[in-house]
Coordinates of C-alpha atoms in Angstrom, one line a residue:
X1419 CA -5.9 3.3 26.2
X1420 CA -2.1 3.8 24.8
X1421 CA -1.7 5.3 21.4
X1422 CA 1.0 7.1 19.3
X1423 CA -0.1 10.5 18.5
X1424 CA 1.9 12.4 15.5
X1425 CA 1.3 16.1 17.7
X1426 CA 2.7 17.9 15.0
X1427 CA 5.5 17.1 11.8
X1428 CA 8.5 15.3 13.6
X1429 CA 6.9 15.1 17.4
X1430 CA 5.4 11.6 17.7
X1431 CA 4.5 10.8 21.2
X1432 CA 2.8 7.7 23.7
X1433 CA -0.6 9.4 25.3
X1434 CA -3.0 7.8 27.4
X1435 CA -6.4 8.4 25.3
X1436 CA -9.8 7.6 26.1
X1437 CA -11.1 4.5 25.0
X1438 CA -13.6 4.5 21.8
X1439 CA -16.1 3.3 24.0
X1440 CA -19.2 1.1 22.9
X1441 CA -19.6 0.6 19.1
X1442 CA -22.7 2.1 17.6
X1443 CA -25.1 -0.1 14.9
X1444 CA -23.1 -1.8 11.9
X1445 CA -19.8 -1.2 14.1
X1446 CA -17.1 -3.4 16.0
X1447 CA -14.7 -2.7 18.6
X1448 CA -11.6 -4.3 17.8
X1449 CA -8.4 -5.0 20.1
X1450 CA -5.8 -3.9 17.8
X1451 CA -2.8 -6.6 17.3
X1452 CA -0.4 -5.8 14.7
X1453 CA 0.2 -2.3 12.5
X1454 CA 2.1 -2.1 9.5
X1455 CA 3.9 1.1 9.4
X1456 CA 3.6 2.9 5.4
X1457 CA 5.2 5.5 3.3
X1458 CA 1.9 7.6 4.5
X1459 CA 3.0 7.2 8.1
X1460 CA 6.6 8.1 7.4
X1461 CA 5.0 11.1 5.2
X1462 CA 3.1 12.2 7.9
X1463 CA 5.8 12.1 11.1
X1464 CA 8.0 14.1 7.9
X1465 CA 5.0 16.9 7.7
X1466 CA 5.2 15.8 3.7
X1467 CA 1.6 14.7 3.6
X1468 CA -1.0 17.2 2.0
X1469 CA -4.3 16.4 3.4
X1470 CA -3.6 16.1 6.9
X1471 CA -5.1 18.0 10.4
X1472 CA -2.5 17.0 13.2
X1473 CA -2.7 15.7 16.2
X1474 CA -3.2 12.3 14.5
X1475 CA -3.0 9.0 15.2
X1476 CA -1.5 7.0 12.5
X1477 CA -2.0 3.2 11.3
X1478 CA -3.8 2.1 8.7
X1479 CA -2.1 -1.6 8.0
X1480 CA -4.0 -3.5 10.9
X1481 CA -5.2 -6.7 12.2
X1482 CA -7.1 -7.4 15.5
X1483 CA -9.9 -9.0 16.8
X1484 CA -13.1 -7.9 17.9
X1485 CA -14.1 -6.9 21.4
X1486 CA -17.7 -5.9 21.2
X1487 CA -20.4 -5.6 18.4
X1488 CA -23.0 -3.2 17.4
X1489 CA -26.8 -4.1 16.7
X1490 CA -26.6 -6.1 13.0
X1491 CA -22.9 -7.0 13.4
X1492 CA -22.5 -10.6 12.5
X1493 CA -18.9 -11.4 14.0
X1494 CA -18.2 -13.5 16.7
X1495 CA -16.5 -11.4 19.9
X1496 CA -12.9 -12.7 19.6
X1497 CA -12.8 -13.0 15.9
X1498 CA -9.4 -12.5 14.6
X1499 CA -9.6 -9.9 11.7
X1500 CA -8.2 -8.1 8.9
X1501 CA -9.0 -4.6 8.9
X1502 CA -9.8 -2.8 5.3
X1503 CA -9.3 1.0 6.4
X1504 CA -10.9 2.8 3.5
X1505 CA -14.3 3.6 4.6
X1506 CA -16.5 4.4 2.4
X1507 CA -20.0 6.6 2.2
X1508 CA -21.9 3.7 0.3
X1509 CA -24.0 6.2 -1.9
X1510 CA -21.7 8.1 -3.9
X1511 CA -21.2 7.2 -7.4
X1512 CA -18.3 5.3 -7.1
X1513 CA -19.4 3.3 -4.4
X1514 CA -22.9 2.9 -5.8
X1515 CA -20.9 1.3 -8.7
X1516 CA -19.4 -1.3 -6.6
X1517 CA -15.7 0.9 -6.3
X1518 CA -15.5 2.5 -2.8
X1519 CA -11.9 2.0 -2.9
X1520 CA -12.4 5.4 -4.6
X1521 CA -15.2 7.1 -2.8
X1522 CA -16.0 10.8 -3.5
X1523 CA -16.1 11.5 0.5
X1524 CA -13.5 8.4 1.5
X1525 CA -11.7 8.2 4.9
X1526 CA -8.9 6.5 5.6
X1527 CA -7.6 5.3 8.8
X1528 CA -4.6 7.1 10.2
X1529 CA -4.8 9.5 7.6
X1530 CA -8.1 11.1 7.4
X1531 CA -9.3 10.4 11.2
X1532 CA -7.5 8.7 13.5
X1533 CA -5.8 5.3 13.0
X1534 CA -4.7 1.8 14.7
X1535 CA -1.8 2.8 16.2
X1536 CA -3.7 2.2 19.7
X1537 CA -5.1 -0.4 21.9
X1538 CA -8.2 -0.1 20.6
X1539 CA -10.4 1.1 17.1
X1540 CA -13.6 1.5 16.3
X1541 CA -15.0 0.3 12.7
X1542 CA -17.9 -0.6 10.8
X1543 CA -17.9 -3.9 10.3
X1544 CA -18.2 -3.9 6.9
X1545 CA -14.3 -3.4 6.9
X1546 CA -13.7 -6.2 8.7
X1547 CA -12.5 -9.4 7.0
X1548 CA -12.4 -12.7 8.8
X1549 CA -8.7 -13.9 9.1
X1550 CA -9.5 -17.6 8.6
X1551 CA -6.6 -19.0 9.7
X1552 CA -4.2 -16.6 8.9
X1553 CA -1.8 -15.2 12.1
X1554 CA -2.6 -11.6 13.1
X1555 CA 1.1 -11.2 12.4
X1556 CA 0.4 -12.0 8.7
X1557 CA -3.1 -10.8 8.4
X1558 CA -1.4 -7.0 9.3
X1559 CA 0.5 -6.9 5.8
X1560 CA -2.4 -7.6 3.7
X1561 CA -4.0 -4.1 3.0
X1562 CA 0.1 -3.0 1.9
X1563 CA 0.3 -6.1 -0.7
X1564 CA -3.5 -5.3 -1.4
X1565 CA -2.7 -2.1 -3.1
X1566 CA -0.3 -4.4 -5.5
X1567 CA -3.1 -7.2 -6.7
X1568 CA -5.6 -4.5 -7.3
X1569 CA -3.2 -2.8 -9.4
X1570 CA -2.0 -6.1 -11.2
X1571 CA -6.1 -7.2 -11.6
X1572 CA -6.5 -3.2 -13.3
X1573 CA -4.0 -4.1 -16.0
X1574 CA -5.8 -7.2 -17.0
X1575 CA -2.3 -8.4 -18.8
X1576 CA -2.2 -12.1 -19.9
X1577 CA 0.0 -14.3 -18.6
X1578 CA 3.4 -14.0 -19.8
X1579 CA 3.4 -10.2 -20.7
X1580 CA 6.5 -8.4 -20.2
X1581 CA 5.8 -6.4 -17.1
X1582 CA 8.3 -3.6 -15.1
X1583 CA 7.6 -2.6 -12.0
X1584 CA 9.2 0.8 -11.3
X1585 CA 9.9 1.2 -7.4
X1586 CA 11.2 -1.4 -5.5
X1587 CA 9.5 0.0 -2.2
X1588 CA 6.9 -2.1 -0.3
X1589 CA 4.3 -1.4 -3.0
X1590 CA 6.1 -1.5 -5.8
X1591 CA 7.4 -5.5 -4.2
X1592 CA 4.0 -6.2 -3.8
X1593 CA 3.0 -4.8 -6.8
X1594 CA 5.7 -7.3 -8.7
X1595 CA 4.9 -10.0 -6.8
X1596 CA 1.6 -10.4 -7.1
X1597 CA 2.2 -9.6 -11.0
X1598 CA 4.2 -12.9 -10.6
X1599 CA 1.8 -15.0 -8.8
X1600 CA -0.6 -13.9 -12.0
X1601 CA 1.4 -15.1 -14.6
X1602 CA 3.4 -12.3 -15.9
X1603 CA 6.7 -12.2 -16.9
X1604 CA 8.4 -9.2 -14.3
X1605 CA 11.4 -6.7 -14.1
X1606 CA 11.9 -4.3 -11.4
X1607 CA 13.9 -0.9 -12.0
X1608 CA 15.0 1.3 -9.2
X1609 CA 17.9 3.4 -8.3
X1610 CA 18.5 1.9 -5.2
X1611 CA 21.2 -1.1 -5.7
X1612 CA 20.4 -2.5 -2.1
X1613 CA 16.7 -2.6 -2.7
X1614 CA 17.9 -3.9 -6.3
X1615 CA 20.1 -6.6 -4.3
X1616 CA 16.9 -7.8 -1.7
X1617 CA 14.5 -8.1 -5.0
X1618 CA 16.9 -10.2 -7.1
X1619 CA 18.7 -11.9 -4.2
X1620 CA 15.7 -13.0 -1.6
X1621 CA 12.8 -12.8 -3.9
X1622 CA 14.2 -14.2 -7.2
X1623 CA 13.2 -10.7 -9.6
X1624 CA 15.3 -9.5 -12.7
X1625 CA 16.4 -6.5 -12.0
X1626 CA 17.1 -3.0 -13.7
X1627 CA 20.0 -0.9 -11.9
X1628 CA 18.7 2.8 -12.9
X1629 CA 21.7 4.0 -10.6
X1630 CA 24.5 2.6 -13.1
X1631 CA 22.6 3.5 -16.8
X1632 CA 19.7 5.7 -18.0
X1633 CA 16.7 4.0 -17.5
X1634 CA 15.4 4.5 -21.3
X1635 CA 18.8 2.8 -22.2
X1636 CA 17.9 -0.3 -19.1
X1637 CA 14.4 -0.8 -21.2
X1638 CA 16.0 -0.7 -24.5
X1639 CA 18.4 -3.3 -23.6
X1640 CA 16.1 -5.3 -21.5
X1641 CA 13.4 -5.7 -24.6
X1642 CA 15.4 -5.2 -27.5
X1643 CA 13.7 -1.4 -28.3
X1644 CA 10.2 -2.8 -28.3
X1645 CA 9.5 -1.8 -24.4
X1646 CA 7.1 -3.2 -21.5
X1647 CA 3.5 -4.5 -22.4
X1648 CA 2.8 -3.5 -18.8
X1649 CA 4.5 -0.9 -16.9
X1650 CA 3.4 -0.3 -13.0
X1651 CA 5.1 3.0 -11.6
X1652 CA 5.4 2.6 -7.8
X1653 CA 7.7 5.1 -6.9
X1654 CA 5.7 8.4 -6.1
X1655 CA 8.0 10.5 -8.0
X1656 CA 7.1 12.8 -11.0
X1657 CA 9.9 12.5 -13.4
X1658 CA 9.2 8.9 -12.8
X1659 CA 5.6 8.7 -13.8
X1660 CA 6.4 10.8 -16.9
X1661 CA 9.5 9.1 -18.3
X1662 CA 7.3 6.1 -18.0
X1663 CA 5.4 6.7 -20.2
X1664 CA 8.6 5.6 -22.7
X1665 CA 9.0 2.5 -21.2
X1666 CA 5.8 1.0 -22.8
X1667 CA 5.4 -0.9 -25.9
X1668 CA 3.2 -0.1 -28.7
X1669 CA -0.7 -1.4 -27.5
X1670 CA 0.9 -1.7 -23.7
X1671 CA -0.5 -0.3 -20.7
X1672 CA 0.7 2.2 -18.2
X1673 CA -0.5 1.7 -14.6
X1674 CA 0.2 4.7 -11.9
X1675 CA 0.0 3.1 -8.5
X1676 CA 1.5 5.6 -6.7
X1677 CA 0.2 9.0 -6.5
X1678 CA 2.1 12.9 -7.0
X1679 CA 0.8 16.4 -6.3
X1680 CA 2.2 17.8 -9.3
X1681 CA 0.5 17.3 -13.0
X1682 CA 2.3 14.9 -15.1
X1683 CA 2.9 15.5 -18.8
X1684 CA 3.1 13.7 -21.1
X1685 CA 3.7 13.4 -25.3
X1686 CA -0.1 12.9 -26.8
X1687 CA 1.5 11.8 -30.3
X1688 CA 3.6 9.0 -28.5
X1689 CA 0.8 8.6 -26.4
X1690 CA -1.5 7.8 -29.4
X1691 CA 1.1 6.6 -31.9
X1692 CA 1.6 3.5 -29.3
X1693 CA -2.4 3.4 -28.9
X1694 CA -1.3 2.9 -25.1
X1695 CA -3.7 2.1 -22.4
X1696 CA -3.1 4.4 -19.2
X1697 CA -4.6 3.2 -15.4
X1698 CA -4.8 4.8 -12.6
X1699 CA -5.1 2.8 -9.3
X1700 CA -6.5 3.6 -5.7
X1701 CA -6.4 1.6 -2.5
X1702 CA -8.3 -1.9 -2.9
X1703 CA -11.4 -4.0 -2.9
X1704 CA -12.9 -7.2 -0.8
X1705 CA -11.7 -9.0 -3.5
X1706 CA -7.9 -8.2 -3.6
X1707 CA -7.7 -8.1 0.3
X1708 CA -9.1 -12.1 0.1
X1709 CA -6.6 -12.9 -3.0
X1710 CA -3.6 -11.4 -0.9
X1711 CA -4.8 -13.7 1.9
X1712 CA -5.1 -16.7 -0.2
X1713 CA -1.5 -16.0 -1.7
X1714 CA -0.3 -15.9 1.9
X1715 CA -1.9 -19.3 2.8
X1716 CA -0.7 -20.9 0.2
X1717 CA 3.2 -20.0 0.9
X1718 CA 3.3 -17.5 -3.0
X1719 CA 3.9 -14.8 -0.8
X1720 CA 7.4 -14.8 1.3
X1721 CA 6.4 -12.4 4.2
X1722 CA 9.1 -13.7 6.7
X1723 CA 11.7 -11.8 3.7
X1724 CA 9.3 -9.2 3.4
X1725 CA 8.7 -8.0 7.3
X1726 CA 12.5 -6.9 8.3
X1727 CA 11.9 -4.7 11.2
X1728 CA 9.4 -5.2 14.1
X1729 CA 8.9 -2.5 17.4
X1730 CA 6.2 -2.7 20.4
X1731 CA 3.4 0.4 20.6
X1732 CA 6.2 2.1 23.2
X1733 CA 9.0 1.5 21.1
X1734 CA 6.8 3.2 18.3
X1735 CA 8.0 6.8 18.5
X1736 CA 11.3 6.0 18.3
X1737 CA 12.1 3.6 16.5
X1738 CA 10.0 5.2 13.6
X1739 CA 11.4 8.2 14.0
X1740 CA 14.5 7.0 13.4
X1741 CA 13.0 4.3 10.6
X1742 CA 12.5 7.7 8.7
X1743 CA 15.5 8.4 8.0
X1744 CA 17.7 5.1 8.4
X1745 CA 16.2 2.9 5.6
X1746 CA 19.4 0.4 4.9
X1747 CA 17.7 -3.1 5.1
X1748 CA 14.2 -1.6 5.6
X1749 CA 11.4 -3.1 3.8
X1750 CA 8.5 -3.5 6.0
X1751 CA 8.6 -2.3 9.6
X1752 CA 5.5 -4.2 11.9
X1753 CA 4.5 -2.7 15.3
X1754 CA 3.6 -5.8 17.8
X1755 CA 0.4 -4.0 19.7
X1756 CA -1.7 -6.8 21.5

């Protein structure tokens, strides 16, 4: 089969590769359709991502539809699916808990062992979620707007909460829109005018321009000195997560959905004096792949605004090559495989 192999940091290459061959019990071969390309993937062309053994095969956003079946598979060959690449162990504590978004020993797809950017993947079907209805094209942007609703379901705000999302990357859009679609009432701060521009202009967002004024002063002004109830930081970036921390009301809650290697510091008598609630939040769950599903069914999602660049499996090494460095109108980048 083809796939895009990330050799080593900044060589990304088409390679005929043996085919995974028949799937073992409790596993489906699935004809891959559509791949999302991620901050990860970027990360890892970059040679920026931590955990990572090259050669690799990237790809973790995927939709496809199944090929062949192991013994005690029930899928239908031909099944058009959405792929949920976080697989877990199934006996660790988390996942014994009902949480394998955050297994002790998880692997993710394209990041831990090879990914979707191929013709063909192997996966236990237990990470395969019937498409019903939805387009492969669609079903492939689920598991990047996932990562949003689970975050949004861990704040557990009520509707109408004064919410800022911090980021106004793919996650942090996600993040904010499915904050929306529950109710809340949502700003979005970044330094980036153009992203700024997209989130107010095609999606309808208040915005906070942390290029033009201090962000502390954007929050003051934007809540009268009281700050967020909710506050999601999407962006990745330490002296983001920790000046967060001042953006959120007394009683309000912090959510990190983005992750950084360093430690993150923060006051503990501001943390107390506000008596505020701090989340972190990993990957996602059954139930906020089938929400983000649902929300693209029912038109609350606006994917065609959201999807702005598209490539073919050869096009791949390119065009993301040159993706990771050339991000004016990039928001989500969509490989057409099948």
């Amino acid at each position: 089969m083809k796939a895009v192999v990330c050799r080593s940091p900044g060589e990304l290459v088409l390679e005929d590769r043996p085919a995974p061959g028949a799937p073992p019990a409790g596993w489906a071969l699935v004809a891959v359709s559509h791949v999302g390309i991620c901050g990860t993937d970027y990360h890892i062309f970059e040679g920026k991502h931590p955990f990572l053994a090259y050669p690799r095969i990237m790809g973790h956003e995927v939709s496809g539809a199944v090929v062949e079946t192991g013994e005690d598979v029930d899928l239908a060959v031909g099944e058009p699916v959405i792929i949920n690449p976080y697989l877990a162990c199934g006996k660790c504590i988390a996942c014994r808990n009902g949480k394998p978004n955050c297994c002790v020993r998880i692997e993710v797809l394209g990041v831990h062992r090879d990914g979707a950017m191929a013709e063909q993947i192997l996966v236990p079907a237990q990470n395969l979620y019937p498409a019903n209805g939805l387009s492969l094209a669609d079903a492939a942007a689920v598991e990047f707007l996932a990562i949003g609703a689970h975050a949004v379901r861990r704040a557990r705000a009520e509707p109408g909460a004064r919410t800022l999302v911090i980021g106004a990357g793919p996650i942090g859009l996600g993040a904010a829109l499915f904050a929306r679609i529950a109710g809340l009432d949502v700003s979005l701060l970044d330094m980036s005018t153009e992203r700024l521009d997209f989130a107010k202009g095609e999606l309808g967002f208040a915005t906070l321009d942390g290029s033009q004024k201090a962000a502390a002063e954007l929050v003051r002004q934007a809540t009268g000195g009281e700050g967020f109830d909710v506050v999601f930081d999407a962006t990745g970036n330490t002296a983001s997560v920790q000046s967060a921390f001042a953006h959120v009301a007394h009683g309000g809650t912090l959510v990190l959905v983005s992750v950084v290697k360093d430690d993150i510091v923060f006051s503990d008598p501001e943390f107390h004096k506000r008596e505020m609630t701090l989340i972190g939040s990993r990957n996602a769950l059954r139930v906020d792949f089938d929400h983000v599903a649902a929300s693209i069914r029912n038109g609350a999602v606006p994917l065609a605004k959201l999807v702005t660049h598209r490539t073919t499996l050869a096009g791949t090494p390119d065009d993301l090559a040159r993706w990771a460095h050339e991000k004016s109108g990039l928001i989500k980048a969509v490989i057409e495989v099948g």
